[in-house]
Amino acid sequence: MASRIVIGDVEVEAGHWIAGEPLGRDSRTFEVFSPIDGKPLGEVSAGGASDIDQAVATARAAFPSWAALGPEGRGKILDRLAQGILDRKAELSAVETADNGSLLLANLKRVVDRAAHNIAFFSKFARLLQEEPVRGAEVQNRVRYEPAGVAALITPWNSPLMLSTWKLGPALAAGNTVVLKPPEWAPLSCSLLAEIAAAAGVPPGVLNVVQGVGTEAGQALIEHPKVDRISFTGSIATGRIVAGAAAAKITPVSLELGGKSPFLVFADANLDEAALTIAAQFHNAGQVCLAGTRVLVAAAIEAEFKQRVLKAAEAYVVGDPRQRGVRVGPLVHPRQFDRVASFVRRALDAGAVALLGGGPHPLGGLYYRPTILANVKQDAEIVQNEVFGPVLTWQTFESDGEAIDLANGTAYGLAAVVYTGDARRAEAVAAQLVAGTVWVNCFFVRDLDAPFGGSRISGIGREGGRWSFDFFCDVKNIAIKHDSFRVGRPSHG
Ligand code: ADP
């Protein structure tokens, strides 16, 4: 049965993609709609245990020959995939924007390029990372990065194309085959990606996509006995379920979960730049796990700095994410909208004061006003829990020590942002913050060869560069006794 969803002049095959082919729509489907205007986009296959079974079996069958291609052989194909993503930038951007409400211009200018780079970067990285000699007193250690097998990748709706390629790049480059379960609130760009992969010559079975809701398709995938790695990005509640399933099988798992990252502004900072970067936290309607949502400002500059932030925030015009000039689109789903709105309502009821926004946008639908809430206590729900919307809290500090205590005073540890003009202060503060990434006088810079991940409940493990290969590979050490061969010599001897 045909199952194409049409978005403008783009057609997406919205069934599962297994063995390089679209499977057509299931008898069981779920509806996707656009958060831009609430209109239905179409029906997508709702996969279950049997689809996952078929996808994992297909991935297993494709594994030996994909692994045997080696980094060079795989790299040639993955470079074509990266190029295919770039070639279809306009289509991918339009689909992602319609599906999750992200800004069209951001997708066209940055996100799709980054998705392609995610693939191309790891394709190259794998070629450079083949085997390492480590000479010991008694033996020659040869460290090999061997592909683990079938990787299960589960991604969230806030940036499905970017986050799926961030996992696909290293998983495939390392020689694994993959089953990807996209998010049910924004599934379409991953279907298009599967089509691009097939057209780029990724061999059948290497990249399989099973659509479906998390509790069915996702659950079946994490529980599948023939899955060798699970890489998950999503909420903490689901992360616990994923970790439990992985624990039952002792399957290595990488979890990138939520954040409640502090944004520290010291009195000696470049205040204009800091203000612009705080306003930039409203990007993607605040639906960004890394966002620095807890603004912590030196009390001495608070009054002046507040004016600069409010002025910078004026540029964050809310509206249709396809229109030029709009900087904040809709929230992704009515459930997410209710979550954000109720968080803010409870905070205001508890005494918070809205410096900016504080409720739904007059446009209606899923549009919410960029919001900054002051007069909040450190133990308040709005300070302690991730909202995942365009909502920042505003607190002040009197000393560096107090700033650090407030910054570290939640259960999260994904990222932190520090603005200061003093290099020594930057060094000292960054060293004491609990976070997988600390950005100093910048934000959102993620070099692919640097580690990325969360501390505390923000996650388990690090991905990026070598760290991705530590996860997606079985790292094997071959220890060969010196001078123990009668014939020949091991290379790297
Ligand atoms: P959110 O609550 O922000 O939507 P989730 O963590 O529920 O975030 O979703 C992230 C991804 O996890 C989605 O692809 C979703 O389908 C998937 N998912 C949800 N529940 C499960 C589950 N029980 N097992 C596996 N994957 C799941």
Short mmCIF file of C-alpha atoms and ligand atoms in Angstrom, two decimals:
data_model
loop_
_atom_site.label_atom_id
_atom_site.label_comp_id
_atom_site.label_asym_id
_atom_site.label_seq_id
_atom_site.Cartn_x
_atom_site.Cartn_y
_atom_site.Cartn_z
CA MET A 1 0.00 0.00 0.00
CA ALA A 2 1.34 3.43 -0.87
CA SER A 3 2.10 5.60 2.11
CA ARG A 4 3.52 8.83 0.80
CA ILE A 5 3.09 12.03 2.76
CA VAL A 6 3.23 15.19 0.71
CA ILE A 7 4.68 18.39 2.19
CA GLY A 8 4.70 21.20 -0.37
CA ASP A 9 6.48 19.69 -3.35
CA VAL A 10 8.26 17.04 -1.27
CA GLU A 11 7.01 13.48 -1.00
CA VAL A 12 8.10 11.32 1.92
CA GLU A 13 7.72 7.55 2.06
CA ALA A 14 6.49 7.33 5.64
CA GLY A 15 6.51 3.60 6.17
CA HIS A 16 9.43 1.69 7.65
CA TRP A 17 12.62 1.38 5.65
CA ILE A 18 14.04 -2.11 5.95
CA ALA A 19 16.72 -3.60 3.68
CA GLY A 20 16.91 -0.35 1.72
CA GLU A 21 13.25 -0.48 0.69
CA PRO A 22 10.17 1.33 1.90
CA LEU A 23 7.77 -1.22 3.33
CA GLY A 24 4.57 0.68 2.60
CA ARG A 25 2.15 1.64 5.29
CA ASP A 26 1.14 -0.78 8.01
CA SER A 27 -2.42 -1.53 8.87
CA ARG A 28 -1.51 0.17 12.15
CA THR A 29 -0.62 3.84 11.83
CA PHE A 30 -0.40 7.01 13.86
CA GLU A 31 -1.24 10.49 12.71
CA VAL A 32 1.32 13.25 12.43
CA PHE A 33 0.35 16.87 12.23
CA SER A 34 2.22 20.11 11.84
CA PRO A 35 2.66 22.21 14.98
CA ILE A 36 2.70 25.28 12.73
CA ASP A 37 -1.05 25.22 12.15
CA GLY A 38 -2.28 21.98 13.72
CA LYS A 39 -3.15 20.51 10.32
CA PRO A 40 -2.65 16.77 9.78
CA LEU A 41 0.31 15.82 7.58
CA GLY A 42 -0.69 12.18 7.20
CA GLU A 43 -0.45 8.70 8.64
CA VAL A 44 2.83 7.00 9.53
CA SER A 45 3.35 3.27 10.14
CA ALA A 46 3.16 2.30 13.80
CA GLY A 47 5.75 -0.45 14.09
CA GLY A 48 5.69 -3.16 16.72
CA ALA A 49 7.74 -6.13 17.85
CA SER A 50 7.51 -8.01 14.53
CA ASP A 51 8.78 -4.99 12.52
CA ILE A 52 11.64 -4.55 14.97
CA ASP A 53 12.41 -8.26 14.69
CA GLN A 54 12.54 -8.02 10.93
CA ALA A 55 14.71 -4.89 11.02
CA VAL A 56 17.18 -6.34 13.53
CA ALA A 57 17.43 -9.61 11.55
CA THR A 58 18.07 -7.62 8.37
CA ALA A 59 20.70 -5.50 10.10
CA ARG A 60 22.40 -8.64 11.45
CA ALA A 61 22.49 -10.22 8.02
CA ALA A 62 24.04 -7.08 6.53
CA PHE A 63 26.62 -6.70 9.30
CA PRO A 64 29.45 -9.04 8.18
CA SER A 65 29.84 -7.56 4.72
CA TRP A 66 29.49 -3.95 5.95
CA ALA A 67 32.12 -4.61 8.63
CA ALA A 68 34.36 -6.32 6.07
CA LEU A 69 34.38 -3.23 3.83
CA GLY A 70 36.67 -1.56 6.35
CA PRO A 71 36.85 2.16 7.07
CA GLU A 72 37.94 3.03 3.53
CA GLY A 73 35.19 1.11 1.77
CA ARG A 74 32.53 2.34 4.16
CA GLY A 75 33.92 5.86 4.01
CA LYS A 76 33.36 6.13 0.26
CA ILE A 77 29.71 5.22 0.70
CA LEU A 78 29.21 7.43 3.74
CA ASP A 79 30.72 10.39 1.91
CA ARG A 80 28.09 9.89 -0.78
CA LEU A 81 25.42 9.82 1.94
CA ALA A 82 26.75 13.12 3.32
CA GLN A 83 26.62 14.61 -0.18
CA GLY A 84 23.10 13.22 -0.69
CA ILE A 85 21.97 15.02 2.48
CA LEU A 86 23.41 18.29 1.18
CA ASP A 87 21.87 17.78 -2.26
CA ARG A 88 18.44 17.46 -0.71
CA LYS A 89 18.81 20.26 1.81
CA ALA A 90 15.70 22.12 0.69
CA GLU A 91 13.53 19.01 1.02
CA LEU A 92 14.95 17.95 4.38
CA SER A 93 14.56 21.48 5.73
CA ALA A 94 10.95 21.80 4.58
CA VAL A 95 10.04 18.42 6.03
CA GLU A 96 11.71 19.06 9.39
CA THR A 97 10.06 22.47 9.72
CA ALA A 98 6.59 21.16 8.86
CA ASP A 99 7.04 18.22 11.21
CA ASN A 100 8.49 19.78 14.37
CA GLY A 101 8.06 23.53 13.85
CA SER A 102 11.79 24.37 13.83
CA LEU A 103 12.88 27.48 11.93
CA LEU A 104 13.14 26.91 8.19
CA LEU A 105 16.01 29.34 7.84
CA ALA A 106 18.00 27.62 10.60
CA ASN A 107 17.47 24.26 8.90
CA LEU A 108 18.55 25.66 5.53
CA LYS A 109 21.52 27.57 6.90
CA ARG A 110 22.90 25.29 9.59
CA VAL A 111 21.07 22.14 10.60
CA VAL A 112 21.19 20.15 7.36
CA ASP A 113 24.82 21.12 6.79
CA ARG A 114 25.56 19.86 10.26
CA ALA A 115 23.68 16.62 9.59
CA ALA A 116 25.86 16.03 6.52
CA HIS A 117 28.98 16.95 8.48
CA ASN A 118 28.02 14.42 11.20
CA ILE A 119 28.30 11.67 8.58
CA ALA A 120 31.35 13.01 6.71
CA PHE A 121 33.30 13.76 9.89
CA PHE A 122 33.00 10.24 11.33
CA SER A 123 33.62 8.68 7.94
CA LYS A 124 37.01 10.41 7.95
CA PHE A 125 37.64 9.86 11.65
CA ALA A 126 37.20 6.08 11.24
CA ARG A 127 39.78 6.01 8.46
CA LEU A 128 42.33 7.68 10.72
CA LEU A 129 41.52 5.47 13.70
CA GLN A 130 42.42 1.99 12.69
CA GLU A 131 44.79 0.31 15.02
CA GLU A 132 47.01 1.60 17.77
CA PRO A 133 50.24 0.14 19.06
CA VAL A 134 50.99 0.50 22.78
CA ARG A 135 54.42 -0.91 23.62
CA GLY A 136 54.77 -2.51 27.06
CA ALA A 137 57.73 -4.06 28.85
CA GLU A 138 56.75 -7.64 28.00
CA VAL A 139 54.30 -7.33 25.16
CA GLN A 140 53.30 -5.31 22.19
CA ASN A 141 49.67 -4.22 22.71
CA ARG A 142 47.69 -3.69 19.54
CA VAL A 143 44.40 -1.94 20.16
CA ARG A 144 41.72 -2.62 17.57
CA TYR A 145 38.40 -0.84 17.19
CA GLU A 146 36.06 -3.59 16.04
CA PRO A 147 32.42 -2.91 15.19
CA ALA A 148 30.03 -4.16 17.86
CA GLY A 149 27.25 -5.44 15.58
CA VAL A 150 23.74 -4.00 15.44
CA ALA A 151 23.24 -0.58 17.00
CA ALA A 152 19.80 0.59 18.15
CA LEU A 153 19.44 4.35 17.84
CA ILE A 154 16.52 6.19 19.42
CA THR A 155 16.14 9.91 18.86
CA PRO A 156 13.88 12.75 20.06
CA TRP A 157 11.66 15.21 18.21
CA ASN A 158 13.43 18.50 18.93
CA SER A 159 16.08 17.91 16.25
CA PRO A 160 15.53 14.46 14.73
CA LEU A 161 17.67 14.86 11.62
CA MET A 162 20.63 16.37 13.45
CA LEU A 163 20.52 13.95 16.37
CA SER A 164 19.95 10.87 14.20
CA THR A 165 22.95 11.67 12.00
CA TRP A 166 25.02 12.43 15.12
CA LYS A 167 24.50 8.78 16.10
CA LEU A 168 24.45 7.28 12.60
CA GLY A 169 27.80 8.84 11.65
CA PRO A 170 29.97 7.02 14.19
CA ALA A 171 27.80 3.87 14.36
CA LEU A 172 28.04 3.27 10.61
CA ALA A 173 31.60 4.50 10.16
CA ALA A 174 32.73 2.09 12.88
CA GLY A 175 31.20 -0.77 10.88
CA ASN A 176 27.95 -1.40 12.71
CA THR A 177 24.60 -1.78 11.05
CA VAL A 178 21.72 0.16 12.49
CA VAL A 179 18.05 0.16 13.41
CA LEU A 180 16.85 3.73 13.92
CA LYS A 181 13.58 4.49 15.73
CA PRO A 182 12.65 8.13 15.04
CA PRO A 183 10.42 10.18 17.34
CA GLU A 184 6.69 9.82 16.76
CA TRP A 185 6.10 13.58 17.11
CA ALA A 186 8.50 14.30 14.22
CA PRO A 187 9.22 11.11 12.27
CA LEU A 188 9.41 12.29 8.68
CA SER A 189 12.95 13.60 8.16
CA CYS A 190 14.33 10.19 9.19
CA SER A 191 12.23 8.46 6.52
CA LEU A 192 13.61 10.88 3.95
CA LEU A 193 17.09 10.18 5.28
CA ALA A 194 16.58 6.45 4.71
CA GLU A 195 15.58 7.17 1.13
CA ILE A 196 18.67 9.36 0.63
CA ALA A 197 20.84 6.59 2.10
CA ALA A 198 19.43 4.02 -0.31
CA ALA A 199 19.99 6.37 -3.26
CA ALA A 200 23.56 7.03 -2.07
CA GLY A 201 24.35 3.32 -2.24
CA VAL A 202 24.29 2.44 1.45
CA PRO A 203 23.90 -1.34 1.11
CA PRO A 204 20.48 -2.83 1.94
CA GLY A 205 20.12 -3.64 5.62
CA VAL A 206 22.86 -1.31 6.84
CA LEU A 207 20.50 1.53 7.83
CA ASN A 208 16.99 0.44 8.78
CA VAL A 209 14.28 2.76 10.05
CA VAL A 210 11.29 1.51 12.03
CA GLN A 211 8.65 4.12 12.70
CA GLY A 212 6.33 3.87 15.67
CA VAL A 213 5.51 5.04 19.15
CA GLY A 214 8.10 4.74 21.86
CA THR A 215 6.25 2.36 24.13
CA GLU A 216 5.81 -0.16 21.29
CA ALA A 217 8.48 0.11 18.59
CA GLY A 218 11.01 1.74 20.92
CA GLN A 219 10.38 -0.71 23.74
CA ALA A 220 10.68 -3.71 21.39
CA LEU A 221 13.96 -2.35 20.06
CA ILE A 222 15.62 -1.79 23.44
CA GLU A 223 14.50 -5.24 24.63
CA HIS A 224 15.63 -7.06 21.50
CA PRO A 225 18.18 -9.76 22.38
CA LYS A 226 20.18 -9.29 19.15
CA VAL A 227 20.96 -5.61 19.66
CA ASP A 228 24.58 -4.91 20.62
CA ARG A 229 24.50 -1.19 21.42
CA ILE A 230 21.74 1.22 22.44
CA SER A 231 22.24 4.93 21.95
CA PHE A 232 19.36 7.02 23.25
CA THR A 233 18.65 10.74 23.38
CA GLY A 234 15.44 11.79 25.11
CA SER A 235 13.78 12.37 28.43
CA ILE A 236 15.04 11.19 31.78
CA ALA A 237 11.89 9.14 32.41
CA THR A 238 12.40 7.18 29.20
CA GLY A 239 16.14 7.06 29.81
CA ARG A 240 15.45 5.08 32.99
CA ILE A 241 13.42 2.54 31.01
CA VAL A 242 16.14 2.28 28.35
CA ALA A 243 18.84 1.83 30.99
CA GLY A 244 16.76 -0.90 32.66
CA ALA A 245 16.34 -2.83 29.41
CA ALA A 246 20.05 -2.48 28.67
CA ALA A 247 20.94 -3.64 32.17
CA ALA A 248 18.88 -6.80 31.79
CA LYS A 249 20.99 -7.85 28.79
CA ILE A 250 24.26 -6.12 29.81
CA THR A 251 24.07 -4.17 26.55
CA PRO A 252 26.28 -1.08 26.49
CA VAL A 253 24.09 2.00 26.53
CA SER A 254 24.69 5.67 25.91
CA LEU A 255 22.13 8.06 27.35
CA GLU A 256 21.89 11.74 26.49
CA LEU A 257 19.13 13.07 28.69
CA GLY A 258 17.83 16.39 29.84
CA GLY A 259 19.46 19.51 31.19
CA LYS A 260 18.83 22.51 33.38
CA SER A 261 22.01 24.28 32.53
CA PRO A 262 23.17 27.39 34.37
CA PHE A 263 24.15 30.56 32.49
CA LEU A 264 26.54 32.58 34.67
CA VAL A 265 27.18 36.24 33.95
CA PHE A 266 29.95 37.89 35.96
CA ALA A 267 30.27 41.65 36.37
CA ASP A 268 33.42 41.72 34.21
CA ALA A 269 31.73 40.03 31.22
CA ASN A 270 31.05 41.54 27.82
CA LEU A 271 27.47 42.28 28.78
CA ASP A 272 26.17 42.91 25.28
CA GLU A 273 27.41 39.55 24.05
CA ALA A 274 26.13 37.82 27.16
CA ALA A 275 22.69 39.41 26.69
CA LEU A 276 22.51 38.31 23.04
CA THR A 277 23.46 34.78 24.01
CA ILE A 278 20.84 34.65 26.75
CA ALA A 279 18.19 35.70 24.24
CA ALA A 280 19.47 32.95 21.93
CA GLN A 281 18.28 30.40 24.49
CA PHE A 282 14.83 30.96 22.96
CA HIS A 283 16.03 29.31 19.76
CA ASN A 284 13.90 26.32 18.72
CA ALA A 285 11.29 27.67 21.17
CA GLY A 286 13.63 26.60 23.96
CA GLN A 287 13.23 22.93 23.06
CA VAL A 288 16.95 22.31 23.34
CA CYS A 289 18.42 19.98 25.94
CA LEU A 290 21.61 22.06 26.12
CA ALA A 291 19.89 25.40 26.69
CA GLY A 292 21.25 27.56 29.49
CA THR A 293 17.88 28.03 31.14
CA ARG A 294 18.98 29.23 34.58
CA VAL A 295 20.38 32.73 34.27
CA LEU A 296 22.64 33.62 37.21
CA VAL A 297 23.73 37.27 37.24
CA ALA A 298 26.18 39.14 39.47
CA ALA A 299 23.97 41.29 41.72
CA ALA A 300 26.14 44.37 41.08
CA ILE A 301 25.17 44.53 37.41
CA GLU A 302 21.71 43.04 37.59
CA ALA A 303 19.61 46.15 36.92
CA GLU A 304 21.66 47.29 33.94
CA PHE A 305 22.07 43.81 32.51
CA LYS A 306 18.34 43.10 32.73
CA GLN A 307 17.67 45.99 30.34
CA ARG A 308 20.18 44.62 27.84
CA VAL A 309 18.65 41.13 27.99
CA LEU A 310 15.10 42.43 27.53
CA LYS A 311 16.26 44.49 24.57
CA ALA A 312 18.04 41.50 23.00
CA ALA A 313 14.95 39.35 23.54
CA GLU A 314 12.83 41.77 21.47
CA ALA A 315 14.42 40.26 18.34
CA TYR A 316 12.86 36.90 19.18
CA VAL A 317 9.69 37.39 17.20
CA VAL A 318 7.19 34.55 17.57
CA GLY A 319 5.39 33.20 14.53
CA ASP A 320 5.27 30.82 11.60
CA PRO A 321 8.75 29.25 11.43
CA ARG A 322 8.69 29.39 7.63
CA GLN A 323 8.56 33.19 7.62
CA ARG A 324 11.64 35.36 7.45
CA GLY A 325 12.13 37.50 10.55
CA VAL A 326 10.51 34.94 12.85
CA ARG A 327 12.91 33.63 15.50
CA VAL A 328 10.60 31.50 17.69
CA GLY A 329 8.23 28.92 16.22
CA PRO A 330 5.55 26.84 17.92
CA LEU A 331 6.02 24.21 20.58
CA VAL A 332 6.02 20.76 19.03
CA HIS A 333 2.82 19.21 20.38
CA PRO A 334 -0.21 20.09 22.53
CA ARG A 335 1.19 17.90 25.32
CA GLN A 336 4.43 19.85 25.30
CA PHE A 337 2.50 23.12 25.23
CA ASP A 338 0.46 22.06 28.28
CA ARG A 339 3.62 21.01 30.08
CA VAL A 340 5.30 24.37 29.49
CA ALA A 341 2.18 26.41 30.28
CA SER A 342 1.52 24.54 33.51
CA PHE A 343 5.15 24.85 34.67
CA VAL A 344 4.93 28.62 34.25
CA ARG A 345 1.49 28.87 35.87
CA ARG A 346 2.69 26.98 38.93
CA ALA A 347 5.80 29.17 39.15
CA LEU A 348 3.74 32.37 38.97
CA ASP A 349 1.33 30.99 41.58
CA ALA A 350 4.33 30.35 43.83
CA GLY A 351 5.42 33.99 43.58
CA ALA A 352 7.63 34.19 40.49
CA VAL A 353 7.58 37.50 38.59
CA ALA A 354 7.62 37.49 34.78
CA LEU A 355 10.29 39.90 33.51
CA LEU A 356 9.26 38.83 30.02
CA GLY A 357 6.31 36.84 28.65
CA GLY A 358 4.69 34.50 31.15
CA GLY A 359 2.00 32.82 29.07
CA PRO A 360 0.68 31.66 25.69
CA HIS A 361 1.26 33.94 22.71
CA PRO A 362 -1.74 35.85 21.30
CA LEU A 363 -1.22 33.96 18.02
CA GLY A 364 -2.85 30.99 19.73
CA GLY A 365 -2.19 27.39 18.67
CA LEU A 366 1.07 26.06 20.04
CA TYR A 367 2.79 29.44 20.18
CA TYR A 368 4.17 30.45 23.57
CA ARG A 369 5.79 33.71 24.58
CA PRO A 370 9.50 33.79 25.40
CA THR A 371 9.48 34.00 29.18
CA ILE A 372 11.91 35.02 31.90
CA LEU A 373 10.90 34.42 35.51
CA ALA A 374 12.54 36.24 38.42
CA ASN A 375 11.88 36.03 42.16
CA VAL A 376 12.42 32.26 42.13
CA LYS A 377 14.00 30.28 44.96
CA GLN A 378 16.71 27.72 44.30
CA ASP A 379 14.49 24.88 45.49
CA ALA A 380 11.51 25.98 43.36
CA GLU A 381 10.18 23.48 40.82
CA ILE A 382 10.86 25.92 37.95
CA VAL A 383 14.54 26.09 38.95
CA GLN A 384 14.97 22.39 39.65
CA ASN A 385 13.18 20.77 36.69
CA GLU A 386 13.63 20.89 32.94
CA VAL A 387 10.75 22.70 31.21
CA PHE A 388 11.85 22.24 27.56
CA GLY A 389 10.23 25.41 26.32
CA PRO A 390 11.09 29.13 25.92
CA VAL A 391 11.32 29.67 29.66
CA LEU A 392 14.33 30.98 31.60
CA THR A 393 14.72 31.67 35.29
CA TRP A 394 16.61 34.68 36.63
CA GLN A 395 18.62 34.66 39.88
CA THR A 396 21.43 36.80 41.26
CA PHE A 397 24.64 36.00 43.16
CA GLU A 398 26.95 38.05 45.37
CA SER A 399 30.17 36.04 45.04
CA ASP A 400 31.84 33.50 42.77
CA GLY A 401 31.30 30.85 45.43
CA GLU A 402 27.58 31.54 45.55
CA ALA A 403 27.40 31.48 41.73
CA ILE A 404 29.00 28.04 41.67
CA ASP A 405 26.74 26.71 44.43
CA LEU A 406 23.62 27.89 42.60
CA ALA A 407 24.93 26.58 39.26
CA ASN A 408 25.62 23.12 40.71
CA GLY A 409 22.45 23.07 42.79
CA THR A 410 20.22 20.82 40.67
CA ALA A 411 20.28 17.11 39.86
CA TYR A 412 21.38 17.80 36.26
CA GLY A 413 24.82 18.23 34.73
CA LEU A 414 24.59 18.54 30.97
CA ALA A 415 26.17 21.92 30.24
CA ALA A 416 27.01 25.31 31.71
CA VAL A 417 27.66 28.71 30.16
CA VAL A 418 30.05 31.22 31.72
CA TYR A 419 30.50 34.83 30.63
CA THR A 420 33.49 36.62 32.15
CA GLY A 421 36.30 38.83 30.93
CA ASP A 422 38.79 37.31 33.36
CA ALA A 423 40.69 34.23 32.16
CA ARG A 424 41.64 33.11 35.67
CA ARG A 425 38.09 33.38 36.90
CA ALA A 426 36.91 31.43 33.85
CA GLU A 427 39.39 28.66 34.60
CA ALA A 428 38.54 28.49 38.30
CA VAL A 429 34.78 28.56 37.81
CA ALA A 430 34.77 26.07 34.92
CA ALA A 431 36.82 23.64 36.99
CA GLN A 432 34.21 23.66 39.76
CA LEU A 433 31.07 23.35 37.64
CA VAL A 434 29.44 19.94 37.31
CA ALA A 435 28.73 19.65 33.60
CA GLY A 436 29.65 17.57 30.56
CA THR A 437 30.38 20.77 28.64
CA VAL A 438 31.26 24.24 29.94
CA TRP A 439 31.09 27.02 27.36
CA VAL A 440 33.11 30.13 28.19
CA ASN A 441 32.05 33.30 26.37
CA CYS A 442 30.27 31.20 23.75
CA PHE A 443 27.38 28.79 23.43
CA PHE A 444 26.38 25.73 21.42
CA VAL A 445 29.78 25.15 19.85
CA ARG A 446 30.09 21.41 19.44
CA ASP A 447 33.22 20.25 17.69
CA LEU A 448 32.67 16.69 16.62
CA ASP A 449 36.01 15.48 17.92
CA ALA A 450 35.31 16.76 21.45
CA PRO A 451 33.41 14.65 23.98
CA PHE A 452 29.75 15.39 24.53
CA GLY A 453 27.42 14.03 27.21
CA GLY A 454 25.96 14.67 30.61
CA SER A 455 26.99 14.35 34.23
CA ARG A 456 24.61 13.26 37.00
CA ILE A 457 21.08 12.55 35.73
CA SER A 458 21.84 14.23 32.40
CA GLY A 459 23.26 11.03 31.02
CA ILE A 460 25.67 8.16 30.88
CA GLY A 461 28.69 8.13 28.60
CA ARG A 462 30.25 10.53 26.16
CA GLU A 463 30.00 10.62 22.38
CA GLY A 464 32.08 12.57 19.87
CA GLY A 465 35.43 11.72 18.25
CA ARG A 466 37.24 8.85 19.94
CA TRP A 467 34.54 8.64 22.61
CA SER A 468 31.96 7.63 19.99
CA PHE A 469 34.21 4.82 18.84
CA ASP A 470 34.81 3.67 22.40
CA PHE A 471 31.06 3.23 22.59
CA PHE A 472 30.15 1.88 19.17
CA CYS A 473 33.13 -0.51 18.99
CA ASP A 474 34.31 -3.54 20.85
CA VAL A 475 37.74 -2.27 21.77
CA LYS A 476 40.06 -5.23 21.61
CA ASN A 477 43.63 -5.42 22.85
CA ILE A 478 45.90 -8.02 21.29
CA ALA A 479 48.93 -8.46 23.55
CA ILE A 480 51.80 -10.18 21.72
CA LYS A 481 54.87 -11.30 23.66
CA HIS A 482 57.99 -9.62 22.34
CA ASP A 483 60.19 -11.72 20.08
CA SER A 484 57.90 -14.75 20.34
CA PHE A 485 57.42 -15.52 16.63
CA ARG A 486 59.65 -17.83 14.69
CA VAL A 487 58.40 -16.49 11.37
CA GLY A 488 57.67 -12.88 10.46
CA ARG A 489 56.99 -9.97 12.76
CA PRO A 490 53.81 -8.27 13.75
CA SER A 491 53.50 -4.87 12.15
CA HIS A 492 53.90 -1.84 14.45
CA GLY A 493 56.55 -3.96 16.26
P1 ADP B 1 9.77 13.20 25.14
O1 ADP B 1 9.02 12.89 26.41
O2 ADP B 1 10.52 14.45 25.19
O3 ADP B 1 8.97 13.00 23.89
P2 ADP B 1 10.95 10.62 25.08
O4 ADP B 1 12.13 10.27 25.89
O5 ADP B 1 9.65 9.99 25.45
O6 ADP B 1 10.92 12.17 25.06
O7 ADP B 1 11.22 10.30 23.54
C1 ADP B 1 12.49 10.16 22.97
C2 ADP B 1 12.46 8.94 22.09
O8 ADP B 1 12.28 7.80 22.92
C3 ADP B 1 11.34 8.91 21.06
O9 ADP B 1 11.82 8.36 19.85
C4 ADP B 1 10.34 7.97 21.70
O10 ADP B 1 9.52 7.31 20.78
C5 ADP B 1 11.26 6.99 22.39
N1 ADP B 1 10.63 6.23 23.49
C6 ADP B 1 9.63 6.62 24.30
N2 ADP B 1 9.33 5.63 25.18
C7 ADP B 1 10.16 4.60 24.91
C8 ADP B 1 10.35 3.30 25.48
N3 ADP B 1 9.61 2.85 26.48
N4 ADP B 1 11.31 2.52 24.95
C9 ADP B 1 12.09 2.97 23.95
N5 ADP B 1 11.96 4.17 23.36
C10 ADP B 1 11.00 4.98 23.84
#
